[in-house]
Amino acid sequence: MIPIIVIDGPAGTGKGTIAALLAERLGWHLLDSGALYRVLGLAATQQQVPLNDGKKLTQLAESLALQFQDGRVLLDDADVTEAIRAEAIGMAASQVAAHSPVRSALLNWQRQCAQLPGLIADGRDLGTVVFPDAALKIFLDASAEVRANRRYKQLIEKGLSANLLALIADIRERDDRDRHRAVAPLCAAANAVLVDSTTLSISEVFDQVWKEVRRVFPHLIQ
Ligand code: CDP
């Protein structure tokens, strides 16, 4: 049995940061499933594939020359690590992610990431669809305003321009599409532990999650 911890939740809750901290602390593999949808969103934008053309997007997903290497994301050997983080690509990712055949095409890729000694995976449907038998499922949430504020600070720190009101509107639009799509909508698995990070710092969230890790994997942690 390969131990798996999944963290699902909407944009800007700190899932990626917590997942990376856990992977480092435990020495496990890390899957950022959102990066897959983002790369597909970027490839579709570059190749001018309409984001509502499920058939062409599925073909693109099936032939995606994607590699994760030492924390970098490569598409056709080009480094797209920064390019896929653009807000417009997040929005494109959420549109391509709404097509059921596209999601199926990316399912095996994600499941193959489950390797010993263990996997930490974050996204929207990791606990409900991709790894329904994961030993520990966390659902991380926070208010839309706080999440948009965090994104705003991240962009400003990177020297990029940002508009807070536009970010709040974008986050609401993306949440709405992710929560209400017909296939694999964003929702907490029935057996997920809910953590609300609205008023918590990253280290406070980490402490709560770590408590759960110790509870579920007492034999792994001294
Ligand atoms: O980092 P952030 O939370 O903004 O987004 P992300 O995790 O990189 O995901 C980008 C988009 O991909 C989301 O808005 C979802 O629509 C989609 N996604 C998904 O449908 N299923 C996943 N497991 C992960 C991401």
JSON list of C-alpha atoms and ligand atoms in Angstrom, two decimals, residues 10-12 15 32-35 37-38 85 90 93-94 97 103 110 122-126 151 174 178 181, ligand 1:
[
{"chain": "A", "resi": 10, "resn": "PRO", "atom": "CA", "xyz": [-10.40, 26.38, -4.08]},
{"chain": "A", "resi": 11, "resn": "ALA", "atom": "CA", "xyz": [-7.75, 28.77, -5.47]},
{"chain": "A", "resi": 12, "resn": "GLY", "atom": "CA", "xyz": [-5.59, 30.69, -3.04]},
{"chain": "A", "resi": 15, "resn": "LYS", "atom": "CA", "xyz": [-2.86, 24.08, -0.76]},
{"chain": "A", "resi": 32, "resn": "ASP", "atom": "CA", "xyz": [0.50, 19.58, -8.18]},
{"chain": "A", "resi": 33, "resn": "SER", "atom": "CA", "xyz": [-2.48, 18.47, -10.28]},
{"chain": "A", "resi": 34, "resn": "GLY", "atom": "CA", "xyz": [-3.45, 22.10, -11.03]},
{"chain": "A", "resi": 35, "resn": "ALA", "atom": "CA", "xyz": [-0.16, 22.43, -12.95]},
{"chain": "A", "resi": 37, "resn": "TYR", "atom": "CA", "xyz": [-4.58, 21.73, -16.15]},
{"chain": "A", "resi": 38, "resn": "ARG", "atom": "CA", "xyz": [-2.58, 24.93, -16.33]},
{"chain": "A", "resi": 85, "resn": "ARG", "atom": "CA", "xyz": [1.11, 30.85, -13.09]},
{"chain": "A", "resi": 90, "resn": "GLY", "atom": "CA", "xyz": [-5.53, 29.86, -14.36]},
{"chain": "A", "resi": 93, "resn": "ALA", "atom": "CA", "xyz": [-7.12, 25.91, -16.92]},
{"chain": "A", "resi": 94, "resn": "SER", "atom": "CA", "xyz": [-10.50, 26.09, -15.22]},
{"chain": "A", "resi": 97, "resn": "ALA", "atom": "CA", "xyz": [-10.83, 21.30, -16.74]},
{"chain": "A", "resi": 103, "resn": "ARG", "atom": "CA", "xyz": [-10.15, 14.98, -17.12]},
{"chain": "A", "resi": 110, "resn": "GLN", "atom": "CA", "xyz": [-1.95, 11.55, -11.96]},
{"chain": "A", "resi": 122, "resn": "ASP", "atom": "CA", "xyz": [-3.22, 18.74, -4.22]},
{"chain": "A", "resi": 123, "resn": "GLY", "atom": "CA", "xyz": [-6.07, 19.91, -6.44]},
{"chain": "A", "resi": 124, "resn": "ARG", "atom": "CA", "xyz": [-9.85, 19.94, -6.65]},
{"chain": "A", "resi": 125, "resn": "ASP", "atom": "CA", "xyz": [-10.94, 16.28, -6.99]},
{"chain": "A", "resi": 126, "resn": "LEU", "atom": "CA", "xyz": [-8.00, 14.32, -5.61]},
{"chain": "A", "resi": 151, "resn": "ARG", "atom": "CA", "xyz": [-2.90, 36.28, -4.58]},
{"chain": "A", "resi": 174, "resn": "ARG", "atom": "CA", "xyz": [-13.25, 30.36, -11.12]},
{"chain": "A", "resi": 178, "resn": "ASP", "atom": "CA", "xyz": [-15.09, 24.65, -10.40]},
{"chain": "A", "resi": 181, "resn": "ARG", "atom": "CA", "xyz": [-19.31, 21.89, -13.22]},
{"chain": "B", "resi": 1, "resn": "CDP", "atom": "O1", "xyz": [-3.29, 27.43, -7.59]},
{"chain": "B", "resi": 1, "resn": "CDP", "atom": "P1", "xyz": [-4.74, 27.59, -7.83]},
{"chain": "B", "resi": 1, "resn": "CDP", "atom": "O2", "xyz": [-5.54, 27.04, -6.73]},
{"chain": "B", "resi": 1, "resn": "CDP", "atom": "O3", "xyz": [-5.12, 28.96, -8.28]},
{"chain": "B", "resi": 1, "resn": "CDP", "atom": "O4", "xyz": [-5.14, 26.74, -9.08]},
{"chain": "B", "resi": 1, "resn": "CDP", "atom": "P2", "xyz": [-4.59, 25.35, -9.53]},
{"chain": "B", "resi": 1, "resn": "CDP", "atom": "O5", "xyz": [-4.66, 24.37, -8.42]},
{"chain": "B", "resi": 1, "resn": "CDP", "atom": "O6", "xyz": [-3.28, 25.55, -10.18]},
{"chain": "B", "resi": 1, "resn": "CDP", "atom": "O7", "xyz": [-5.70, 24.90, -10.62]},
{"chain": "B", "resi": 1, "resn": "CDP", "atom": "C1", "xyz": [-6.02, 25.70, -11.75]},
{"chain": "B", "resi": 1, "resn": "CDP", "atom": "C2", "xyz": [-7.38, 25.24, -12.28]},
{"chain": "B", "resi": 1, "resn": "CDP", "atom": "O8", "xyz": [-7.27, 23.87, -12.71]},
{"chain": "B", "resi": 1, "resn": "CDP", "atom": "C3", "xyz": [-8.52, 25.24, -11.25]},
{"chain": "B", "resi": 1, "resn": "CDP", "atom": "O9", "xyz": [-9.26, 26.44, -11.24]},
{"chain": "B", "resi": 1, "resn": "CDP", "atom": "C4", "xyz": [-9.39, 24.08, -11.66]},
{"chain": "B", "resi": 1, "resn": "CDP", "atom": "O10", "xyz": [-10.39, 24.46, -12.56]},
{"chain": "B", "resi": 1, "resn": "CDP", "atom": "C5", "xyz": [-8.45, 23.15, -12.40]},
{"chain": "B", "resi": 1, "resn": "CDP", "atom": "N1", "xyz": [-8.15, 21.96, -11.60]},
{"chain": "B", "resi": 1, "resn": "CDP", "atom": "C6", "xyz": [-9.05, 20.91, -11.61]},
{"chain": "B", "resi": 1, "resn": "CDP", "atom": "O11", "xyz": [-10.09, 21.00, -12.23]},
{"chain": "B", "resi": 1, "resn": "CDP", "atom": "N2", "xyz": [-8.77, 19.75, -10.93]},
{"chain": "B", "resi": 1, "resn": "CDP", "atom": "C7", "xyz": [-7.64, 19.64, -10.23]},
{"chain": "B", "resi": 1, "resn": "CDP", "atom": "N3", "xyz": [-7.39, 18.50, -9.60]},
{"chain": "B", "resi": 1, "resn": "CDP", "atom": "C8", "xyz": [-6.72, 20.71, -10.16]},
{"chain": "B", "resi": 1, "resn": "CDP", "atom": "C9", "xyz": [-6.99, 21.88, -10.85]}
]
